[in-house]
Coordinates of N, CA and C in Angstrom, one line a residue:
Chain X
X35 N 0.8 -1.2 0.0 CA 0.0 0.0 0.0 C 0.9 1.2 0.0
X36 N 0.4 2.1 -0.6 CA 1.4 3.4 -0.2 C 1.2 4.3 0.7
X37 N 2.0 4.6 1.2 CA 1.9 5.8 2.4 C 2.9 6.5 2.2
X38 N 3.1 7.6 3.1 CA 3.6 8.7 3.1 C 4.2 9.0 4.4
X39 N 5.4 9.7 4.6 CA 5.8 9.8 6.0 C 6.3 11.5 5.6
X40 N 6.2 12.1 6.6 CA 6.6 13.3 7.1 C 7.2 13.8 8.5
X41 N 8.5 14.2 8.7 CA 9.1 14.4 10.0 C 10.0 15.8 9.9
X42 N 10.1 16.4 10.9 CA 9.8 16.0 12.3 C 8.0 17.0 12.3
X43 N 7.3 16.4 13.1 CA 5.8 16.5 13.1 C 6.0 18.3 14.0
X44 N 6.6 18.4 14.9 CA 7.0 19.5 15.3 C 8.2 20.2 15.2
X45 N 9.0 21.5 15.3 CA 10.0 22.0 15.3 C 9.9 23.3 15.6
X46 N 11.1 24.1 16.6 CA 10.9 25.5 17.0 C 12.1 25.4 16.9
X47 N 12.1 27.2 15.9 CA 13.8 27.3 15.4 C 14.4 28.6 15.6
X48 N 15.1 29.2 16.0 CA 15.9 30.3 15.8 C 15.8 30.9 15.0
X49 N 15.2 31.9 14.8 CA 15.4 33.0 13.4 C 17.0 33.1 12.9
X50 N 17.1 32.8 11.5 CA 18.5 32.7 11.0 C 18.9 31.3 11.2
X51 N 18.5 30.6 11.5 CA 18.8 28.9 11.6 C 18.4 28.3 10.4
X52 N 19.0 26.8 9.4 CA 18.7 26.4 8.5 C 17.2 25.8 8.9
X53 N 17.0 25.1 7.8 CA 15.9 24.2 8.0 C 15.9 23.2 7.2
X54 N 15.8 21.9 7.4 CA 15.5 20.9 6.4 C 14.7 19.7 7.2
X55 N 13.1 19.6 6.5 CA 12.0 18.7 6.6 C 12.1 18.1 5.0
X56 N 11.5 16.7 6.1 CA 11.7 15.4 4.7 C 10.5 14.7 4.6
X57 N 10.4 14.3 3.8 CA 9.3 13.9 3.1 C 9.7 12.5 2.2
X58 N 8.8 11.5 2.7 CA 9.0 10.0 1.2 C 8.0 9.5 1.9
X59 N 8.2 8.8 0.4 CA 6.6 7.9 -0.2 C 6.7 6.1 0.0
X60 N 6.5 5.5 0.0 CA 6.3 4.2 -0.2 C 5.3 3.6 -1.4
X61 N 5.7 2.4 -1.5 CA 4.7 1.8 -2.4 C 3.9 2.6 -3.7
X62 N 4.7 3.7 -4.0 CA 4.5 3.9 -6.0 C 5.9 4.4 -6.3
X63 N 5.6 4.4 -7.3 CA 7.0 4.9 -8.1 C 6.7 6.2 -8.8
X64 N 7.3 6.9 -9.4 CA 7.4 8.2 -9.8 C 6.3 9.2 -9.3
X65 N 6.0 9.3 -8.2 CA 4.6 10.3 -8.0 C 5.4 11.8 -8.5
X66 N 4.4 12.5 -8.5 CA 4.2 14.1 -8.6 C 4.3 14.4 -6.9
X67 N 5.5 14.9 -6.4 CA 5.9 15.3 -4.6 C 5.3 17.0 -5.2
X68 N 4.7 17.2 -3.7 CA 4.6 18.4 -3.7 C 4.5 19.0 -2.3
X69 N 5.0 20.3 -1.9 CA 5.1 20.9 -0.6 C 4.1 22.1 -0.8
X70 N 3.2 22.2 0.5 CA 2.5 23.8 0.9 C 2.9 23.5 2.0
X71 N 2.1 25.1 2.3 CA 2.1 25.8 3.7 C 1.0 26.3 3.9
X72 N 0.7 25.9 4.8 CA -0.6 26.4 5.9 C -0.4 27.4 6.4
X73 N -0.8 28.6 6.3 CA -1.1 29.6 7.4 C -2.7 29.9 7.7
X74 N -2.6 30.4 9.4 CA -4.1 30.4 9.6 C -5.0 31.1 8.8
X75 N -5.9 30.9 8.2 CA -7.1 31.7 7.6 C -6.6 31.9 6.0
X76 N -5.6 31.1 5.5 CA -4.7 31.6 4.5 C -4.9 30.3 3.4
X77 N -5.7 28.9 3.4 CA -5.6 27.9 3.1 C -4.1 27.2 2.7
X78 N -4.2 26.5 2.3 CA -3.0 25.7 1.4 C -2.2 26.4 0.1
X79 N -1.2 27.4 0.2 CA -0.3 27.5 -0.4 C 0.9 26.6 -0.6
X80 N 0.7 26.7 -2.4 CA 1.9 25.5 -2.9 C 3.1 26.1 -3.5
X81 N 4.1 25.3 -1.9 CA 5.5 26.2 -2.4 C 6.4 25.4 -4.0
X82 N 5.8 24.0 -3.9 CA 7.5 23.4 -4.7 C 6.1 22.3 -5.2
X83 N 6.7 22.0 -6.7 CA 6.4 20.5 -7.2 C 7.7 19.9 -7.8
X84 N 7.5 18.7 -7.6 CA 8.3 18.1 -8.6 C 7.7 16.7 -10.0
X85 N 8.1 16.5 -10.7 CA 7.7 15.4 -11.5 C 8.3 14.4 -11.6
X86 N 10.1 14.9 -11.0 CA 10.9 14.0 -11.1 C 12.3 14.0 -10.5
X87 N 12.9 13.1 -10.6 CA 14.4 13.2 -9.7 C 15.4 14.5 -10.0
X88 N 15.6 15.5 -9.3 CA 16.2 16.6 -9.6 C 15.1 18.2 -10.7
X89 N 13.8 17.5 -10.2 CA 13.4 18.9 -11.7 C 12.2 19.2 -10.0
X90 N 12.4 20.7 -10.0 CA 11.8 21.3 -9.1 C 11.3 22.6 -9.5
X91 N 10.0 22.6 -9.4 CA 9.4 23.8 -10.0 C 9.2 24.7 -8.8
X92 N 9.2 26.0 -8.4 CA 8.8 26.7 -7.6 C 7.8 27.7 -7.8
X93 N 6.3 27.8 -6.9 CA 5.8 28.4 -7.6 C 5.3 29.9 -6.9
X94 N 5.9 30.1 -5.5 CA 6.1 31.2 -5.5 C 7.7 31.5 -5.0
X95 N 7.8 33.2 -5.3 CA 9.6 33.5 -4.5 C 9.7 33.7 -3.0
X96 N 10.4 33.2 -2.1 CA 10.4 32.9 -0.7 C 12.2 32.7 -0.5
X97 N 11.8 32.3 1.2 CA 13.4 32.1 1.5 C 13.4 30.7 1.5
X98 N 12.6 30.0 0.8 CA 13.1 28.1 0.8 C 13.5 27.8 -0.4
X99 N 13.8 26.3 -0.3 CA 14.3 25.8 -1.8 C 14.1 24.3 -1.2
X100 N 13.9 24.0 -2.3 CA 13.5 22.1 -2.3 C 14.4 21.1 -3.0
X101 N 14.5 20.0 -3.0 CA 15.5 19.1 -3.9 C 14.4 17.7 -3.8
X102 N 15.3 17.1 -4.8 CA 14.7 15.8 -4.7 C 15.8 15.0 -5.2
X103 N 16.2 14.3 -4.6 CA 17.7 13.2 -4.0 C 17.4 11.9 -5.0
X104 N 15.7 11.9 -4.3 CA 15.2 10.5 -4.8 C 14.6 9.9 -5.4
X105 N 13.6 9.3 -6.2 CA 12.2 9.3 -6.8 C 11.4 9.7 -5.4
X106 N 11.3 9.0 -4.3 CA 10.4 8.9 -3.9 C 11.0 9.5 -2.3
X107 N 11.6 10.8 -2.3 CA 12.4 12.0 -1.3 C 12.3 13.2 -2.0
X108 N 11.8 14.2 -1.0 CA 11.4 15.4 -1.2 C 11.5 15.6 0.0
X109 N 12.6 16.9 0.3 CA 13.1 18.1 0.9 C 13.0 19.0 1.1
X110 N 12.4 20.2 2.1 CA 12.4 21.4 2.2 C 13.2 22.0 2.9
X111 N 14.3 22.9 1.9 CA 15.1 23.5 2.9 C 15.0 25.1 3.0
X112 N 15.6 25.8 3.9 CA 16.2 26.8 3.9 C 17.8 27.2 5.1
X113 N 18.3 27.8 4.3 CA 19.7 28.3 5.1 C 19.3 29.2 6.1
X114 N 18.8 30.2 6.3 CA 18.0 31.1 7.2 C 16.5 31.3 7.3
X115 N 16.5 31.0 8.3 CA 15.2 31.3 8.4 C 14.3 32.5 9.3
X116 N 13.2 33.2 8.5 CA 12.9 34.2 8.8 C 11.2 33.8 9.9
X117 N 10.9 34.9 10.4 CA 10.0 34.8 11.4 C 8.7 34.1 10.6
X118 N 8.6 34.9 9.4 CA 7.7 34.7 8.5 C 7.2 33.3 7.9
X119 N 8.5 32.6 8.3 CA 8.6 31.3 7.5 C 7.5 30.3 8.2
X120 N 7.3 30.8 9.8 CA 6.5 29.6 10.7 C 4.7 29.3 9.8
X121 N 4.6 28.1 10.3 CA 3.5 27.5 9.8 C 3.7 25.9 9.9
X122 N 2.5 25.5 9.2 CA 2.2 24.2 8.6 C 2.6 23.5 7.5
X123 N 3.5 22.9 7.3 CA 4.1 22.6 6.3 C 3.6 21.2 5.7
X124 N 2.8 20.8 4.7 CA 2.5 19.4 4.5 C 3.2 19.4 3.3
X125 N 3.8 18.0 3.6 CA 3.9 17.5 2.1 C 3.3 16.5 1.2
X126 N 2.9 16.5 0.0 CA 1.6 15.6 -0.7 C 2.6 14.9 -1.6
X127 N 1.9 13.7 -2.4 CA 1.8 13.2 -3.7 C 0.8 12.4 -4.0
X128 N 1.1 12.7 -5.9 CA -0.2 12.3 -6.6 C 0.6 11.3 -7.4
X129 N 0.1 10.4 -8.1 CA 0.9 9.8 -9.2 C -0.1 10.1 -10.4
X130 N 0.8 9.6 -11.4 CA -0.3 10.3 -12.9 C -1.4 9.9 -13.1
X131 N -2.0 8.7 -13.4 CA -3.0 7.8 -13.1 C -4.2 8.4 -11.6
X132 N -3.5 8.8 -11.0 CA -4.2 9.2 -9.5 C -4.3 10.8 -9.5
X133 N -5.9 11.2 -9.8 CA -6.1 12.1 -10.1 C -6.3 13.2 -8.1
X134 N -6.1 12.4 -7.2 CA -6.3 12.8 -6.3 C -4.9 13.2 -5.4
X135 N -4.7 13.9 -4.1 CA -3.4 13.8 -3.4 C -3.7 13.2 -2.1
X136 N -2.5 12.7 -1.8 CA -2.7 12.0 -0.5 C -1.5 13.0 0.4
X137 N -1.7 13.5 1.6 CA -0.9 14.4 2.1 C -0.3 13.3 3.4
X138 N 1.1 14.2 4.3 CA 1.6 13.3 5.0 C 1.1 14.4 5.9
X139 N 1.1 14.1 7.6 CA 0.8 14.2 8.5 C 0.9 15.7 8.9
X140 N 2.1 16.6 8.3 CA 2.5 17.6 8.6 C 3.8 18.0 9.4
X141 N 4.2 19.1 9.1 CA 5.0 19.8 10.3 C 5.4 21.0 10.9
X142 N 4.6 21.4 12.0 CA 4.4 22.3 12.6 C 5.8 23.3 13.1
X143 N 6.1 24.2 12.0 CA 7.7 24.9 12.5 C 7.2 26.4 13.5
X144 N 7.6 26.6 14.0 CA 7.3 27.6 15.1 C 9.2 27.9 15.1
X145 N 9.2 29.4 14.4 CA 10.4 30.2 14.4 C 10.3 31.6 15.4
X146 N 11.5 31.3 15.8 CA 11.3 32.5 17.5 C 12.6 33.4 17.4
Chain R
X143 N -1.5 31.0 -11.7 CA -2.6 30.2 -11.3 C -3.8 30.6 -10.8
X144 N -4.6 29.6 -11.3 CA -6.2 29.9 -11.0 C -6.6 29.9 -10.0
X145 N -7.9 30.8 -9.3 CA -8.6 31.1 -8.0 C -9.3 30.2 -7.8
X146 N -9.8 29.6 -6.5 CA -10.8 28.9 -5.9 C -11.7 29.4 -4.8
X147 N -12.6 30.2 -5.0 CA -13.3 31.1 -4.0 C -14.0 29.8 -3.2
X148 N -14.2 29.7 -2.0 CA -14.6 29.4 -1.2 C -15.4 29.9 -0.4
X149 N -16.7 29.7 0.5 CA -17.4 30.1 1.1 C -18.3 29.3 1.5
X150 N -19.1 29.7 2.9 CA -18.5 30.8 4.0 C -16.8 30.1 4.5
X151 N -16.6 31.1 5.2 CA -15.4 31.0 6.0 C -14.8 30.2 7.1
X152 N -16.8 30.4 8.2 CA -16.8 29.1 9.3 C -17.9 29.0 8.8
X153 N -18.8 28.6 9.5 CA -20.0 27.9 9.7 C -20.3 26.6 10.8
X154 N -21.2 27.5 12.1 CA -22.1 26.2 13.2 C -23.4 26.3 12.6
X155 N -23.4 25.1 13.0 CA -24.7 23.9 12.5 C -25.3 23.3 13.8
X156 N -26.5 23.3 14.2 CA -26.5 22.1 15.2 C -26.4 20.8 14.5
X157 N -26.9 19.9 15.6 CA -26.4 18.8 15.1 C -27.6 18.0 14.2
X158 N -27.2 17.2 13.2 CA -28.7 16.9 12.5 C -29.1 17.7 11.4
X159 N -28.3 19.2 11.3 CA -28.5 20.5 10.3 C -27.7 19.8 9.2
X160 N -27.8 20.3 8.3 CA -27.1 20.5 6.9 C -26.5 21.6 6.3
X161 N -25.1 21.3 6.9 CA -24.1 22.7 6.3 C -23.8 22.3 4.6
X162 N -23.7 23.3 4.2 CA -23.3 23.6 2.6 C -22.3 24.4 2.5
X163 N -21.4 23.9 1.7 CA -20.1 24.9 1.8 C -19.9 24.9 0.1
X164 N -20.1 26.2 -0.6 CA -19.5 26.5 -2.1 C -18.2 26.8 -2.5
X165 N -18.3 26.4 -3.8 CA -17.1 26.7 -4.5 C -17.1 27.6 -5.6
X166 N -16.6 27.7 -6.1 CA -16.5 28.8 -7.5 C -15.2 28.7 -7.9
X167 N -14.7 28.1 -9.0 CA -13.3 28.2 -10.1 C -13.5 28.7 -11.5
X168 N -12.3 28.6 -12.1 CA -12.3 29.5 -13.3 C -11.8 28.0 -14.2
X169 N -11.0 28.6 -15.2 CA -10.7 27.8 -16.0 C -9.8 26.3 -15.2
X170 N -10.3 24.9 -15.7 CA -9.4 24.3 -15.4 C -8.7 23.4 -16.2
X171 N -7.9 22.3 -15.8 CA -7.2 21.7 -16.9 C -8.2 20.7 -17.3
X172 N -8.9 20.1 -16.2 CA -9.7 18.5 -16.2 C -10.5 19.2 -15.5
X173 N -11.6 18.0 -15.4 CA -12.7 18.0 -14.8 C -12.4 17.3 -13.6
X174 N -12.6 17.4 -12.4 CA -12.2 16.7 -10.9 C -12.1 17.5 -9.6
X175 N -13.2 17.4 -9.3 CA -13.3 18.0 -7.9 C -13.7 17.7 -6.9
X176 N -12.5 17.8 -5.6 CA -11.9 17.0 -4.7 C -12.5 17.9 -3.6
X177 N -13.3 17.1 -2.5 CA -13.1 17.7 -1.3 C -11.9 17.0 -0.1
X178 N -11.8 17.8 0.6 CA -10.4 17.3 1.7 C -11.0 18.0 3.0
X179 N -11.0 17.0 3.9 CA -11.7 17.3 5.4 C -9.8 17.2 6.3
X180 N -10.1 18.3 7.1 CA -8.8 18.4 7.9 C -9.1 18.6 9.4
X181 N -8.6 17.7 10.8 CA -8.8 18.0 11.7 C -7.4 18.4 12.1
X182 N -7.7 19.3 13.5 CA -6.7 20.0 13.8 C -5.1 19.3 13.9
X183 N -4.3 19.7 13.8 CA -2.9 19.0 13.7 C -2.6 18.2 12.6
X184 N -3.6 17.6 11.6 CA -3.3 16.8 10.7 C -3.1 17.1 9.7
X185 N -2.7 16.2 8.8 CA -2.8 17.0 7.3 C -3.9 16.7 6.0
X186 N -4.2 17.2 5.1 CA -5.6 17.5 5.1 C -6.0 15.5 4.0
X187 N -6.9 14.7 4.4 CA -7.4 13.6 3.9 C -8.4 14.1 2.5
X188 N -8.4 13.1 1.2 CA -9.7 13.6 0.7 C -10.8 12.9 1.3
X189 N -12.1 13.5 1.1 CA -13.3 12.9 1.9 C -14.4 12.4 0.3
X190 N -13.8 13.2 -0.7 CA -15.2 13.2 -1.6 C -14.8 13.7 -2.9
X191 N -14.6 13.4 -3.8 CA -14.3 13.5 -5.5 C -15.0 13.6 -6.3
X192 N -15.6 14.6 -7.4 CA -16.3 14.5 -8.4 C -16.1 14.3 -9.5
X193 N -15.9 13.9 -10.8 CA -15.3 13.8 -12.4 C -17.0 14.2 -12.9
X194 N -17.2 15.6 -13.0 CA -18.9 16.0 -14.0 C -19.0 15.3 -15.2
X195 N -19.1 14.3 -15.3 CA -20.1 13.5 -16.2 C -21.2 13.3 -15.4
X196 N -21.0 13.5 -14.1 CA -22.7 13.6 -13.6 C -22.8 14.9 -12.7
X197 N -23.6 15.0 -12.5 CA -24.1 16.4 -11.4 C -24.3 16.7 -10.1
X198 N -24.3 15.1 -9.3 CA -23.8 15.1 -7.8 C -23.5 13.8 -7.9
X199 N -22.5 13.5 -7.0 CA -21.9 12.3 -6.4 C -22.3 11.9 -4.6
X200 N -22.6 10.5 -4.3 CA -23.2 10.8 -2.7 C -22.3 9.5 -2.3
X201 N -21.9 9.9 -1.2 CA -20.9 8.9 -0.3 C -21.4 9.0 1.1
X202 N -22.0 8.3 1.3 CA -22.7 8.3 2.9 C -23.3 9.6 3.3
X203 N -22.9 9.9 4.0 CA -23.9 11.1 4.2 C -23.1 12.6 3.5
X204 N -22.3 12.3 2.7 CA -21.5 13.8 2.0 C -22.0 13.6 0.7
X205 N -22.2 14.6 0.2 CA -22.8 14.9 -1.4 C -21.9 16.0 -1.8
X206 N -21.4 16.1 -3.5 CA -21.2 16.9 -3.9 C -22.1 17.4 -5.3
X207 N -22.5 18.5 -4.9 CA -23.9 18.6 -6.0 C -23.0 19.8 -7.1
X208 N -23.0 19.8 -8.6 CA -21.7 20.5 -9.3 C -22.5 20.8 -10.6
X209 N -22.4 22.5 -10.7 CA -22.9 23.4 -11.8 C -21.9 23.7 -13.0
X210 N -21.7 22.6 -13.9 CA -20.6 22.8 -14.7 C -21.1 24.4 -15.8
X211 N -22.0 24.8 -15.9 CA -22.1 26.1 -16.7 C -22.1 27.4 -15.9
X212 N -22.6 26.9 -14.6 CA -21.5 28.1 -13.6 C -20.3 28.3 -13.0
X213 N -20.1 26.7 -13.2 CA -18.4 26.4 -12.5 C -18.2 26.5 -11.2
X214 N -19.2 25.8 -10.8 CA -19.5 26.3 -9.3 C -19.7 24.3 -8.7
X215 N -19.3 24.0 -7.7 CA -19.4 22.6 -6.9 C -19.7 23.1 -5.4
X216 N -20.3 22.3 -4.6 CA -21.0 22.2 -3.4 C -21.0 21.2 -2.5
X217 N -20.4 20.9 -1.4 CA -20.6 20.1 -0.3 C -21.6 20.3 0.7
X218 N -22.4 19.0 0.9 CA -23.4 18.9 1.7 C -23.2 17.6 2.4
X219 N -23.1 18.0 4.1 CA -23.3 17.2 5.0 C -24.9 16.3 5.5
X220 N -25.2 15.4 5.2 CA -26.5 15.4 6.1 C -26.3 14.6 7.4
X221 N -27.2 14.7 7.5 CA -27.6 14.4 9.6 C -26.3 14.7 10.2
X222 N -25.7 16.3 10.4 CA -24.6 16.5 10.6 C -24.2 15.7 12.1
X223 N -22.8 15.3 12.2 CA -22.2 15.1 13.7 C -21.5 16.2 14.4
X224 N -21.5 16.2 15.7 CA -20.1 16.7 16.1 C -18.9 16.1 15.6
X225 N -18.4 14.6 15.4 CA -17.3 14.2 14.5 C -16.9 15.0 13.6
X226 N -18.1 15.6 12.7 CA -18.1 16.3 11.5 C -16.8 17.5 11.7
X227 N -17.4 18.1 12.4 CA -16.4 19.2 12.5 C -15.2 19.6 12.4
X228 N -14.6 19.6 11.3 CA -12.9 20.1 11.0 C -13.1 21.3 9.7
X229 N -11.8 21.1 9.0 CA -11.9 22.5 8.5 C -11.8 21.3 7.1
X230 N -12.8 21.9 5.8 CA -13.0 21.6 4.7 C -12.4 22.6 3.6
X231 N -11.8 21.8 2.7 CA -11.3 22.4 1.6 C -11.8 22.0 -0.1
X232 N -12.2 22.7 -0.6 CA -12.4 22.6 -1.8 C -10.9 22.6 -2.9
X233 N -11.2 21.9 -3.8 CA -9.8 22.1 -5.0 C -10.0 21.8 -6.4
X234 N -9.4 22.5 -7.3 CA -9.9 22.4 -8.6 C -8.4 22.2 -9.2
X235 N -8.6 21.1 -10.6 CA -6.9 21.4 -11.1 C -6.7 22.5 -11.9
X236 N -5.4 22.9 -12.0 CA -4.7 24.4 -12.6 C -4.3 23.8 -13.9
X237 N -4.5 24.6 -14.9 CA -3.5 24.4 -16.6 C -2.0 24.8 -16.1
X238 N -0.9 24.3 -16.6 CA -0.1 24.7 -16.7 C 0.8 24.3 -15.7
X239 N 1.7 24.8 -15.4 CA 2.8 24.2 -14.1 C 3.5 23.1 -14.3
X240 N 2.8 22.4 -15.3 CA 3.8 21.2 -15.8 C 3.2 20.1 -14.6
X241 N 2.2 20.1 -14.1 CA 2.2 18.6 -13.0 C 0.8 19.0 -13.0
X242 N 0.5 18.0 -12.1 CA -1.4 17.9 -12.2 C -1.6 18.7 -10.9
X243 N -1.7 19.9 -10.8 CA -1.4 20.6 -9.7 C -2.9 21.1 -9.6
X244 N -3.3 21.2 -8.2 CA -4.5 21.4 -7.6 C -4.5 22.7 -6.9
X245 N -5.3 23.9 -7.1 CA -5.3 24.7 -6.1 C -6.8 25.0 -5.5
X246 N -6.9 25.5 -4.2 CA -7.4 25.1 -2.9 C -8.2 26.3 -2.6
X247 N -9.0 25.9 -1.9 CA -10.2 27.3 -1.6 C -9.2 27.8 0.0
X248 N -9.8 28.5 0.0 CA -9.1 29.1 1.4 C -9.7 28.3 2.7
X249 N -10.7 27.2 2.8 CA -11.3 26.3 3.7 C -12.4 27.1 4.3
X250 N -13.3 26.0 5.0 CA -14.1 26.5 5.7 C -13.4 25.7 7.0
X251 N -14.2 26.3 8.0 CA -14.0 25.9 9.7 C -15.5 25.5 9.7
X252 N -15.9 24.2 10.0 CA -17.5 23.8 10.4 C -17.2 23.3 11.6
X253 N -18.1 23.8 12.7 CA -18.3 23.6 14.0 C -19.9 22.6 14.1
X254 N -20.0 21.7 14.3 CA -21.1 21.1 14.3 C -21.4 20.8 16.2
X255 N -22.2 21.8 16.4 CA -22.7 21.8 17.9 C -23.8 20.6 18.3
X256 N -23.6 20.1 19.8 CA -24.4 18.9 20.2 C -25.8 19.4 20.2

């Protein structure tokens, strides 16, 4: 079956501190990875897609950047991070055939 | 990328009422409209899917009832619960971007009172 994992589920970070949350899939192969961010009253903004090993679309300008190492690993990082950055961070995939997303659990960054 | 107006914002219901929550999109790539129920701390589940070859879809007690010449879709709860209660998102897919990319109404908050 596939699932998804997302860690670390919480994190509180130092303004100007990196950041890197991970994300992988199990049981498909090539999905479509994708990262939003939650802010309150703000729904689901989508920061990063990818389609494939190394091709990372960004679809808005911010202080993050994303990679993908693996088929089935997706990364969100940043080198500094700003106050602005806290929220809800999920990560999803879809595969092509699978017109729906399945999201992983989340993670809650609180920057101080 | 394309808008997904969402509405209302929150909405309480007692219990046994029938909340409705709309949608409104613009141009999309495909036909497919996905609801996603989210309780607090989690990340958001789909609850309910549409593909308009037909005009409402019913899965236990959630309906989605969908106006393809207004471009408009709708979730309906019946014999609401307090279970019910998390925050609902509507989503339509986007042209372009190069992936099958979905964007998202701003959610509702439904509070279903005992």
């Amino acid at each position: 079956s596939q699932t998804i994992h997302q860690w670390p589920a919480t994190l509180v970070q130092p303004v100007g501190s990196p950041l890197s949350l991970e994300c992988t899939v199990e049981g498909t192969s090539n999905p479509n990875l994708y990262w939003y961010r939650q802010a309150a009253g703000r729904g689901l903004q989508l920061l990063f897609y990818s389609v494939g090993i190394g091709q990372i679309s960004s679809e808005v300008p911010q202080n993050l950047s994303a990679s993908r190492p693996q088929d089935r690993q997706f990364i969100l990082s940043s080198k500094k991070l700003l106050l602005s950055d806290s929220g809800f961070y999920l990560c999803a995939y879809g595969t092509v055939n699978d017109y729906g997303y399945t999201f992983g659990s989340g993670t809650r960054l609180t920057v101080v | 990328q394309q808008q997904v107006k969402q509405s209302p914002q929150s909405l309480i219901v007692q219990k046994g009422g029938i909340p409705i929550i709309n949608c409104a999109y613009e141009n999309t790539a495909f036909d497919y409209f996905p609801w996603y129920q989210q309780f607090p701390g989690k990340g958001p589940a789909l609850l309910i899917a549409i593909r308009p070859d037909v005009s409402e879809k019913k899965e236990g007690r959630f309906t989605i009832s969908f106006n393809k010449s207004a471009k408009q879709f709708s979730l309906h709860i019946m014999d609401s619960q307090p279970g019910d209660s998390a925050t609902y998102f509507c989503a339509a897919p986007y042209s372009g971007g190069g992936a099958d990319g979905l964007t998202f109404g701003k959610g509702t908050h439904l509070i279903i009172q005992p």
